[in-house]
mmCIF file of C-alpha atoms in Angstrom:
data_model
loop_
_atom_site.group_PDB
_atom_site.id
_atom_site.type_symbol
_atom_site.label_atom_id
_atom_site.label_comp_id
_atom_site.label_asym_id
_atom_site.label_seq_id
_atom_site.Cartn_x
_atom_site.Cartn_y
_atom_site.Cartn_z
ATOM 1 C CA UNK A 1196 40.847 -8.340 -5.942
ATOM 2 C CA UNK A 1197 38.767 -11.460 -4.778
ATOM 3 C CA UNK A 1198 35.079 -11.918 -5.313
ATOM 4 C CA UNK A 1199 32.636 -11.883 -2.226
ATOM 5 C CA UNK A 1200 29.223 -12.414 -2.076
ATOM 6 C CA UNK A 1201 27.309 -10.760 1.063
ATOM 7 C CA UNK A 1202 23.613 -11.952 1.959
ATOM 8 C CA UNK A 1203 21.313 -9.407 2.548
ATOM 9 C CA UNK A 1204 18.169 -10.751 3.109
ATOM 10 C CA UNK A 1205 16.422 -6.949 3.966
ATOM 11 C CA UNK A 1206 13.078 -5.983 3.135
ATOM 12 C CA UNK A 1207 14.168 -3.191 0.292
ATOM 13 C CA UNK A 1208 11.304 -0.424 2.774
ATOM 14 C CA UNK A 1209 12.625 -1.625 5.755
ATOM 15 C CA UNK A 1210 12.314 2.001 7.368
ATOM 16 C CA UNK A 1211 9.439 2.384 6.037
ATOM 17 C CA UNK A 1212 7.809 -0.733 7.873
ATOM 18 C CA UNK A 1213 10.145 -0.014 11.295
ATOM 19 C CA UNK A 1214 8.642 3.450 11.217
ATOM 20 C CA UNK A 1215 4.507 2.144 10.378
ATOM 21 C CA UNK A 1216 5.108 -1.047 12.961
ATOM 22 C CA UNK A 1217 5.986 2.079 15.295
ATOM 23 C CA UNK A 1218 3.395 4.023 14.432
ATOM 24 C CA UNK A 1219 0.606 0.841 14.448
ATOM 25 C CA UNK A 1220 1.538 0.107 17.927
ATOM 26 C CA UNK A 1221 1.340 3.620 19.146
ATOM 27 C CA UNK A 1222 -2.493 4.080 17.041
ATOM 28 C CA UNK A 1223 -3.064 0.835 19.329
ATOM 29 C CA UNK A 1224 -1.900 2.346 22.707
ATOM 30 C CA UNK A 1225 -3.803 5.494 22.133
ATOM 31 C CA UNK A 1226 -6.776 3.475 20.864
ATOM 32 C CA UNK A 1227 -7.771 5.176 17.575
ATOM 33 C CA UNK A 1228 -8.704 3.082 15.329
ATOM 34 C CA UNK A 1229 -6.327 4.120 11.769
ATOM 35 C CA UNK A 1230 -7.868 3.944 7.823
ATOM 36 C CA UNK A 1231 -5.820 4.181 4.682
ATOM 37 C CA UNK A 1232 -7.705 4.768 1.980
ATOM 38 C CA UNK A 1233 -6.923 4.085 -1.524
ATOM 39 C CA UNK A 1234 -7.857 4.822 -5.265
ATOM 40 C CA UNK A 1235 -7.908 5.961 -8.065
ATOM 41 C CA UNK A 1236 -7.670 10.019 -8.245
ATOM 42 C CA UNK A 1237 -11.509 11.122 -9.138
ATOM 43 C CA UNK A 1238 -13.220 7.662 -7.862
ATOM 44 C CA UNK A 1239 -14.688 10.340 -4.454
ATOM 45 C CA UNK A 1240 -12.218 9.526 -1.214
ATOM 46 C CA UNK A 1241 -12.829 13.267 -0.333
ATOM 47 C CA UNK A 1242 -16.244 13.324 -0.595
ATOM 48 C CA UNK A 1243 -16.703 9.981 0.311
ATOM 49 C CA UNK A 1244 -14.976 10.759 3.993
ATOM 50 C CA UNK A 1245 -16.258 14.003 4.299
ATOM 51 C CA UNK A 1246 -19.819 12.507 4.679
ATOM 52 C CA UNK A 1247 -18.377 9.625 6.900
ATOM 53 C CA UNK A 1248 -16.671 12.854 9.244
ATOM 54 C CA UNK A 1249 -19.444 14.762 9.383
ATOM 55 C CA UNK A 1250 -22.015 11.649 9.974
ATOM 56 C CA UNK A 1251 -19.240 10.258 13.189
ATOM 57 C CA UNK A 1252 -18.970 14.230 13.989
ATOM 58 C CA UNK A 1253 -23.391 14.031 14.525
ATOM 59 C CA UNK A 1254 -22.623 10.649 16.073
ATOM 60 C CA UNK A 1255 -20.883 12.404 19.437
ATOM 61 C CA UNK A 1256 -17.977 10.099 17.608
ATOM 62 C CA UNK A 1257 -13.725 11.982 17.875
ATOM 63 C CA UNK A 1258 -12.942 11.873 13.868
ATOM 64 C CA UNK A 1259 -9.845 13.509 12.594
ATOM 65 C CA UNK A 1260 -8.254 13.018 8.862
ATOM 66 C CA UNK A 1261 -4.926 13.316 7.066
ATOM 67 C CA UNK A 1262 -4.957 14.006 3.290
ATOM 68 C CA UNK A 1263 -2.436 13.666 0.770
ATOM 69 C CA UNK A 1264 -1.893 14.814 -2.252
ATOM 70 C CA UNK A 1265 1.196 16.382 -4.485
ATOM 71 C CA UNK A 1266 0.198 19.625 -3.976
ATOM 72 C CA UNK A 1267 -2.824 22.074 -2.579
ATOM 73 C CA UNK A 1268 -4.734 22.045 0.041
ATOM 74 C CA UNK A 1269 -8.364 21.894 -1.320
ATOM 75 C CA UNK A 1270 -9.482 18.622 -0.002
ATOM 76 C CA UNK A 1271 -7.841 19.488 3.628
ATOM 77 C CA UNK A 1272 -9.854 22.820 3.541
ATOM 78 C CA UNK A 1273 -12.937 20.481 1.903
ATOM 79 C CA UNK A 1274 -12.812 17.873 5.333
ATOM 80 C CA UNK A 1275 -12.371 20.961 7.066
ATOM 81 C CA UNK A 1276 -15.483 21.717 6.585
ATOM 82 C CA UNK A 1277 -17.106 18.652 8.486
ATOM 83 C CA UNK A 1278 -15.553 20.322 11.656
ATOM 84 C CA UNK A 1279 -12.530 17.942 11.943
ATOM 85 C CA UNK A 1280 -9.238 18.332 12.794
ATOM 86 C CA UNK A 1281 -7.390 18.243 9.296
ATOM 87 C CA UNK A 1282 -4.624 18.246 8.299
ATOM 88 C CA UNK A 1283 -3.181 18.167 4.430
ATOM 89 C CA UNK A 1284 0.455 16.125 2.875
ATOM 90 C CA UNK A 1285 1.372 18.129 0.027
ATOM 91 C CA UNK A 1286 4.262 15.199 -1.825
ATOM 92 C CA UNK A 1287 5.493 17.393 -3.697
ATOM 93 C CA UNK A 1288 5.326 15.236 -6.678
ATOM 94 C CA UNK A 1289 5.515 11.673 -5.042
ATOM 95 C CA UNK A 1290 3.395 9.165 -6.119
ATOM 96 C CA UNK A 1291 2.549 8.083 -2.344
ATOM 97 C CA UNK A 1292 2.303 8.048 1.357
ATOM 98 C CA UNK A 1293 4.815 7.006 3.405
ATOM 99 C CA UNK A 1294 4.635 5.915 7.045
ATOM 100 C CA UNK A 1295 7.201 9.744 8.125
ATOM 101 C CA UNK A 1296 4.997 12.038 6.413
ATOM 102 C CA UNK A 1297 2.195 10.701 8.427
ATOM 103 C CA UNK A 1298 4.493 10.571 11.853
ATOM 104 C CA UNK A 1299 5.816 14.112 10.666
ATOM 105 C CA UNK A 1300 1.640 15.236 10.458
ATOM 106 C CA UNK A 1301 0.833 13.836 13.547
ATOM 107 C CA UNK A 1302 3.208 15.233 15.901
ATOM 108 C CA UNK A 1303 1.197 18.128 17.835
ATOM 109 C CA UNK A 1304 -2.073 15.918 17.633
ATOM 110 C CA UNK A 1305 -2.969 14.101 20.653
ATOM 111 C CA UNK A 1306 -3.836 10.595 19.221
ATOM 112 C CA UNK A 1307 -5.670 9.743 22.855
ATOM 113 C CA UNK A 1308 -8.576 11.874 22.130
ATOM 114 C CA UNK A 1309 -9.500 10.847 18.762
ATOM 115 C CA UNK A 1310 -11.953 7.254 17.747
ATOM 116 C CA UNK A 1311 -10.859 7.539 14.545
ATOM 117 C CA UNK A 1312 -8.275 8.909 12.209
ATOM 118 C CA UNK A 1313 -8.730 8.446 8.147
ATOM 119 C CA UNK A 1314 -5.413 8.888 6.096
ATOM 120 C CA UNK A 1315 -6.775 9.719 2.443
ATOM 121 C CA UNK A 1316 -3.394 8.777 0.734
ATOM 122 C CA UNK A 1317 -2.659 9.879 -2.718
ATOM 123 C CA UNK A 1318 -5.092 9.301 -6.016
ATOM 124 C CA UNK A 1319 -2.721 6.802 -7.222
ATOM 125 C CA UNK A 1320 -3.600 1.955 -7.355
ATOM 126 C CA UNK A 1321 -0.274 1.301 -8.194
ATOM 127 C CA UNK A 1322 2.712 2.830 -5.477
ATOM 128 C CA UNK A 1323 0.811 3.288 -2.126
ATOM 129 C CA UNK A 1324 0.023 -0.537 -2.108
ATOM 130 C CA UNK A 1325 3.426 -0.820 -1.256
ATOM 131 C CA UNK A 1326 3.416 1.044 1.985
ATOM 132 C CA UNK A 1327 2.303 0.360 5.495
ATOM 133 C CA UNK A 1328 1.344 3.435 7.308
ATOM 134 C CA UNK A 1329 1.003 2.086 10.514
ATOM 135 C CA UNK A 1330 -3.451 1.037 9.179
ATOM 136 C CA UNK A 1331 -5.377 -1.469 11.099
ATOM 137 C CA UNK A 1332 -7.458 -1.495 7.849
ATOM 138 C CA UNK A 1333 -7.484 -0.649 4.403
ATOM 139 C CA UNK A 1334 -9.809 0.510 2.792
ATOM 140 C CA UNK A 1335 -10.247 0.044 -1.060
ATOM 141 C CA UNK A 1336 -12.570 2.357 -3.247
ATOM 142 C CA UNK A 1337 -14.051 1.847 -7.008
ATOM 143 C CA UNK A 1338 -16.482 4.561 -8.511
ATOM 144 C CA UNK A 1339 -19.398 2.940 -10.951
ATOM 145 C CA UNK A 1340 -17.694 5.359 -13.707
ATOM 146 C CA UNK A 1341 -14.192 3.725 -13.095
ATOM 147 C CA UNK A 1342 -15.478 0.273 -14.984
ATOM 148 C CA UNK A 1343 -16.391 -2.862 -13.509
ATOM 149 C CA UNK A 1344 -12.300 -4.793 -14.101
ATOM 150 C CA UNK A 1345 -10.315 -1.940 -11.771
ATOM 151 C CA UNK A 1346 -9.276 -5.139 -9.175
ATOM 152 C CA UNK A 1347 -8.411 -7.185 -12.175
ATOM 153 C CA UNK A 1348 -5.859 -4.333 -13.843
ATOM 154 C CA UNK A 1349 -5.232 -3.773 -10.415
ATOM 155 C CA UNK A 1350 -4.815 -7.002 -8.362
ATOM 156 C CA UNK A 1351 -1.958 -5.450 -5.843
ATOM 157 C CA UNK A 1352 -3.640 -2.671 -4.347
ATOM 158 C CA UNK A 1353 -6.956 -4.705 -4.428
ATOM 159 C CA UNK A 1354 -5.712 -7.860 -3.144
ATOM 160 C CA UNK A 1355 -4.103 -6.143 0.351
ATOM 161 C CA UNK A 1356 -7.361 -3.723 1.350
ATOM 162 C CA UNK A 1357 -9.363 -4.797 4.278
ATOM 163 C CA UNK A 1358 -12.607 -3.058 2.579
ATOM 164 C CA UNK A 1359 -13.991 -1.921 -0.069
ATOM 165 C CA UNK A 1360 -16.083 0.614 -1.327
ATOM 166 C CA UNK A 1361 -18.038 1.157 -4.839
ATOM 167 C CA UNK A 1362 -18.609 5.312 -4.591
ATOM 168 C CA UNK A 1363 -21.033 7.027 -6.391
ATOM 169 C CA UNK A 1364 -23.745 4.455 -6.698
ATOM 170 C CA UNK A 1365 -26.224 7.474 -6.984
ATOM 171 C CA UNK A 1366 -25.011 7.054 -10.802
ATOM 172 C CA UNK A 1367 -24.744 4.117 -11.333
ATOM 173 C CA UNK A 1368 -27.580 3.456 -13.403
ATOM 174 C CA UNK A 1369 -26.893 6.716 -15.990
ATOM 175 C CA UNK A 1370 -23.730 5.557 -16.494
ATOM 176 C CA UNK A 1371 -24.397 1.552 -17.330
ATOM 177 C CA UNK A 1372 -22.279 0.365 -14.120
ATOM 178 C CA UNK A 1373 -22.618 -3.417 -13.741
ATOM 179 C CA UNK A 1374 -22.918 -4.097 -10.106
ATOM 180 C CA UNK A 1375 -22.692 -8.144 -10.295
ATOM 181 C CA UNK A 1376 -19.427 -7.964 -12.528
ATOM 182 C CA UNK A 1377 -18.059 -5.220 -9.833
ATOM 183 C CA UNK A 1378 -18.667 -7.195 -7.256
ATOM 184 C CA UNK A 1379 -17.783 -10.929 -9.046
ATOM 185 C CA UNK A 1380 -14.221 -8.891 -9.698
ATOM 186 C CA UNK A 1381 -14.064 -7.467 -6.544
ATOM 187 C CA UNK A 1382 -14.440 -10.963 -4.839
ATOM 188 C CA UNK A 1383 -11.915 -12.938 -7.335
ATOM 189 C CA UNK A 1384 -8.627 -10.414 -6.112
ATOM 190 C CA UNK A 1385 -10.177 -10.297 -2.719
ATOM 191 C CA UNK A 1386 -12.206 -13.212 -1.941
ATOM 192 C CA UNK A 1387 -14.743 -13.254 0.891
ATOM 193 C CA UNK A 1388 -13.969 -8.946 1.780
ATOM 194 C CA UNK A 1389 -16.630 -7.191 2.597
ATOM 195 C CA UNK A 1390 -17.957 -4.799 0.509
ATOM 196 C CA UNK A 1391 -19.582 -1.010 0.852
ATOM 197 C CA UNK A 1392 -22.009 0.177 -1.868
ATOM 198 C CA UNK A 1393 -22.407 3.927 -0.931
ATOM 199 C CA UNK A 1394 -23.252 7.751 -2.343
ATOM 200 C CA UNK A 1395 -22.369 9.934 -0.819
ATOM 201 C CA UNK A 1396 -24.097 12.867 -1.694
ATOM 202 C CA UNK A 1397 -27.564 10.684 -1.104
ATOM 203 C CA UNK A 1398 -26.626 9.253 1.511
ATOM 204 C CA UNK A 1399 -27.024 5.415 0.047
ATOM 205 C CA UNK A 1400 -24.425 3.297 2.703
ATOM 206 C CA UNK A 1401 -24.270 5.097 4.712
ATOM 207 C CA UNK A 1402 -25.401 3.332 7.593
ATOM 208 C CA UNK A 1403 -23.644 0.253 7.548
ATOM 209 C CA UNK A 1404 -20.638 1.541 6.963
ATOM 210 C CA UNK A 1405 -20.544 4.225 10.027
ATOM 211 C CA UNK A 1406 -22.507 0.362 11.888
ATOM 212 C CA UNK A 1407 -18.705 -1.470 10.455
ATOM 213 C CA UNK A 1408 -16.955 1.384 12.077
ATOM 214 C CA UNK A 1409 -18.098 1.567 15.529
ATOM 215 C CA UNK A 1410 -17.630 -2.364 15.561
ATOM 216 C CA UNK A 1411 -13.845 -2.146 14.105
ATOM 217 C CA UNK A 1412 -13.129 0.690 16.771
ATOM 218 C CA UNK A 1413 -11.511 -1.090 19.735
ATOM 219 C CA UNK A 1414 -12.995 -0.846 23.100
ATOM 220 C CA UNK A 1415 -11.452 1.640 25.753
ATOM 221 C CA UNK B 1028 6.266 5.234 -11.139
ATOM 222 C CA UNK B 1029 7.791 4.987 -6.954
ATOM 223 C CA UNK B 1030 10.716 3.205 -8.466
ATOM 224 C CA UNK B 1031 13.014 5.519 -7.898
ATOM 225 C CA UNK B 1032 12.421 6.180 -4.443
ATOM 226 C CA UNK B 1033 12.740 1.677 -4.000
ATOM 227 C CA UNK B 1034 15.617 2.226 -5.962
ATOM 228 C CA UNK B 1035 17.039 4.871 -3.610
ATOM 229 C CA UNK B 1036 16.465 2.554 -0.723
ATOM 230 C CA UNK B 1037 18.719 0.045 -2.733
ATOM 231 C CA UNK B 1038 21.443 2.506 -2.728
ATOM 232 C CA UNK B 1039 21.035 3.821 0.974
ATOM 233 C CA UNK B 1040 21.110 0.334 2.095
ATOM 234 C CA UNK B 1041 24.521 -1.139 0.147
ATOM 235 C CA UNK B 1042 26.617 1.493 0.642
ATOM 236 C CA UNK B 1043 26.371 0.782 4.766
ATOM 237 C CA UNK B 1044 26.557 -2.177 3.980
ATOM 238 C CA UNK B 1045 29.261 -1.252 1.868
ATOM 239 C CA UNK B 1046 31.193 0.746 5.008
ATOM 240 C CA UNK B 1047 32.032 -3.110 6.858
ATOM 241 C CA UNK B 1048 34.199 -3.347 2.881
ATOM 242 C CA UNK B 1049 36.443 -0.622 2.491
ATOM 243 C CA UNK B 1050 37.073 -0.311 -1.202
ATOM 244 C CA UNK B 1051 34.974 -2.287 -2.696
ATOM 245 C CA UNK B 1052 33.361 -2.162 -6.072
ATOM 246 C CA UNK B 1053 30.241 -3.229 -5.786
ATOM 247 C CA UNK B 1054 29.318 -6.240 -9.062
ATOM 248 C CA UNK B 1055 26.339 -7.195 -8.249
ATOM 249 C CA UNK B 1056 22.704 -6.381 -6.447
ATOM 250 C CA UNK B 1057 20.233 -9.688 -6.964
ATOM 251 C CA UNK B 1058 16.744 -8.680 -5.259
ATOM 252 C CA UNK B 1059 13.367 -10.956 -4.861
ATOM 253 C CA UNK B 1060 10.592 -9.173 -5.902
ATOM 254 C CA UNK B 1061 7.520 -10.940 -5.532
ATOM 255 C CA UNK B 1062 4.630 -10.659 -8.929
ATOM 256 C CA UNK B 1063 2.417 -8.710 -5.936
ATOM 257 C CA UNK B 1064 4.616 -6.440 -5.253
ATOM 258 C CA UNK B 1065 3.262 -4.130 -7.686
ATOM 259 C CA UNK B 1066 7.347 -3.019 -8.611
ATOM 260 C CA UNK B 1067 7.297 -2.889 -12.384
ATOM 261 C CA UNK B 1068 11.416 -4.253 -12.858
ATOM 262 C CA UNK B 1069 11.821 -2.399 -16.270
ATOM 263 C CA UNK B 1070 11.368 0.762 -14.094
ATOM 264 C CA UNK B 1071 13.326 -0.597 -12.002
ATOM 265 C CA UNK B 1072 16.234 -0.935 -14.435
ATOM 266 C CA UNK B 1073 15.690 2.335 -15.817
ATOM 267 C CA UNK B 1074 15.449 4.104 -12.305
ATOM 268 C CA UNK B 1075 18.403 1.959 -11.295
ATOM 269 C CA UNK B 1076 21.337 3.056 -13.921
ATOM 270 C CA UNK B 1077 20.401 6.425 -12.986
ATOM 271 C CA UNK B 1078 20.677 6.415 -9.011
ATOM 272 C CA UNK B 1079 23.585 4.899 -8.941
ATOM 273 C CA UNK B 1080 25.562 7.141 -10.800
ATOM 274 C CA UNK B 1081 28.628 8.474 -8.608
ATOM 275 C CA UNK B 1082 28.254 6.105 -5.941
ATOM 276 C CA UNK B 1083 29.820 2.567 -5.079
ATOM 277 C CA UNK B 1084 26.949 1.094 -6.947
ATOM 278 C CA UNK B 1085 27.263 2.693 -10.211
ATOM 279 C CA UNK B 1086 27.306 0.657 -13.243
ATOM 280 C CA UNK B 1087 26.501 -2.445 -11.313
ATOM 281 C CA UNK B 1088 23.861 -5.597 -12.290
ATOM 282 C CA UNK B 1089 20.524 -5.359 -10.823
ATOM 283 C CA UNK B 1090 19.033 -8.756 -11.269
ATOM 284 C CA UNK B 1091 15.653 -9.200 -10.430
ATOM 285 C CA UNK B 1092 14.019 -12.395 -9.624
ATOM 286 C CA UNK B 1093 10.620 -12.515 -9.660
ATOM 287 C CA UNK B 1094 8.839 -15.221 -6.898
ATOM 288 C CA UNK B 1095 5.676 -16.256 -8.032
ATOM 289 C CA UNK B 1096 2.524 -15.773 -5.792
ATOM 290 C CA UNK B 1097 1.681 -18.444 -3.847
ATOM 291 C CA UNK B 1098 -1.251 -18.861 -1.396
ATOM 292 C CA UNK B 1099 -2.372 -20.848 1.287
ATOM 293 C CA UNK B 1100 -5.105 -23.343 0.210
ATOM 294 C CA UNK B 1101 -7.241 -24.514 3.482
ATOM 295 C CA UNK B 1102 -9.253 -27.542 1.384
ATOM 296 C CA UNK B 1103 -5.987 -28.721 -0.162
ATOM 297 C CA UNK B 1104 -4.137 -28.123 3.124
ATOM 298 C CA UNK B 1105 -1.013 -27.360 0.607
ATOM 299 C CA UNK B 1106 0.627 -24.257 -0.740
ATOM 300 C CA UNK B 1107 -0.566 -23.430 -4.200
ATOM 301 C CA UNK B 1108 0.665 -20.827 -7.319
ATOM 302 C CA UNK B 1109 -2.186 -19.260 -8.308
ATOM 303 C CA UNK B 1110 -2.419 -19.817 -12.080
ATOM 304 C CA UNK B 1111 -2.909 -15.801 -13.174
ATOM 305 C CA UNK B 1112 -3.186 -12.456 -11.071
ATOM 306 C CA UNK B 1113 -6.927 -12.166 -12.026
ATOM 307 C CA UNK B 1114 -8.618 -15.115 -9.998
ATOM 308 C CA UNK B 1115 -7.118 -15.473 -6.401
ATOM 309 C CA UNK B 1116 -7.936 -19.095 -6.436
ATOM 310 C CA UNK B 1117 -7.049 -22.527 -6.233
ATOM 311 C CA UNK B 1118 -5.181 -23.899 -9.415
ATOM 312 C CA UNK B 1119 -6.749 -27.204 -7.652
ATOM 313 C CA UNK B 1120 -10.004 -27.837 -6.794
ATOM 314 C CA UNK B 1121 -10.701 -23.759 -7.818
ATOM 315 C CA UNK B 1122 -11.951 -22.736 -4.171
ATOM 316 C CA UNK B 1123 -11.127 -18.574 -3.288
ATOM 317 C CA UNK B 1124 -7.955 -18.351 -1.049
ATOM 318 C CA UNK B 1125 -6.926 -15.602 1.043
ATOM 319 C CA UNK B 1126 -4.293 -16.104 3.099
ATOM 320 C CA UNK B 1127 -0.926 -14.912 0.678
ATOM 321 C CA UNK B 1128 2.660 -17.171 1.567
ATOM 322 C CA UNK B 1129 4.107 -15.128 -0.997
ATOM 323 C CA UNK B 1130 4.299 -12.955 -4.033
ATOM 324 C CA UNK B 1131 4.865 -9.348 -1.372
ATOM 325 C CA UNK B 1132 8.418 -8.931 -1.168
ATOM 326 C CA UNK B 1133 10.541 -6.609 -2.176
ATOM 327 C CA UNK B 1134 14.003 -7.703 -0.031
ATOM 328 C CA UNK B 1135 17.717 -8.000 -1.568
ATOM 329 C CA UNK B 1136 19.051 -10.839 -1.813
ATOM 330 C CA UNK B 1137 22.371 -10.641 -1.663
ATOM 331 C CA UNK B 1138 25.407 -8.165 -3.270
ATOM 332 C CA UNK B 1139 28.053 -9.226 -5.479
ATOM 333 C CA UNK B 1140 31.393 -7.003 -4.251
ATOM 334 C CA UNK B 1141 35.249 -6.677 -5.421
ATOM 335 C CA UNK B 1142 37.250 -6.595 -2.387
ATOM 336 C CA UNK B 1143 40.316 -4.321 -2.371
ATOM 337 C CA UNK B 1144 43.453 -6.358 -1.658
ATOM 338 C CA UNK B 1145 44.654 -5.493 1.832
ATOM 339 C CA UNK B 1146 47.645 -3.684 2.321
ATOM 340 C CA UNK B 1147 50.084 -5.488 3.968
#
């Protein structure tokens, strides 16, 4: 017996990262802007996305969504009400989406015929942050009911986000939401990040959000 | 709790590597994990015992080296370690820091194996 050290120097999620890189270039070639929406369960990702899809459709843009959940296709059915093409990914116990699941569920979709593709991740503030899905923009959502210190508790996720969206602003006052503290905490974790304060129910902040989406889209 | 998926990936990668060392037994697997990689060492260790059962990695030791978050401070023109994960500011000048240079790693650094004697 002889002992030997073998250097691997290898990413543990190498397979996911390689697949995500492939997806990213596929999205770029197709000219579709891909966003990955992450938050805890109950933040209102589906409601926010439903409104976004509806407004995009009204403005003539072509948008589609993939929605991840452990079980049920309830969210996909809610989102499909917007008229946009929607597919459900059931992870059956896995707490996050992986690039392979995204790739598999895109089969048969003509990406070049889309302006936007939204991927609604499984509601979870820890695991999704490790898995690249090939998205251009990672959106971290936080609702006014969750507590202003959530970004401090989950720095991994908020630090990996490109933009932040605060949801349910219509009930901010009723739940005693401390807006200044929330904005400060997000900025402590991700300095300079663009923050949208929205209410999908009332439409608050949606115009700014849609304007952002329009300018972030690759020009054809 | 995605540590089990992570550990399964480790088992796959190491098993693949072992193909070049027939009959070898794994003694140690060494990881480099960034402080912002969102994995918990205790969970990794717990899952490691389960996931390695019946594989060439069974009974090997998992060594996890945690790497601190290192950011580049434009004002100080150097890489700095942030004092806490709750504040992305330079510990010297207190300016916000955005450019991460270390902290999200999730890598197998190396493995230690006992090689089987070559038959003559």
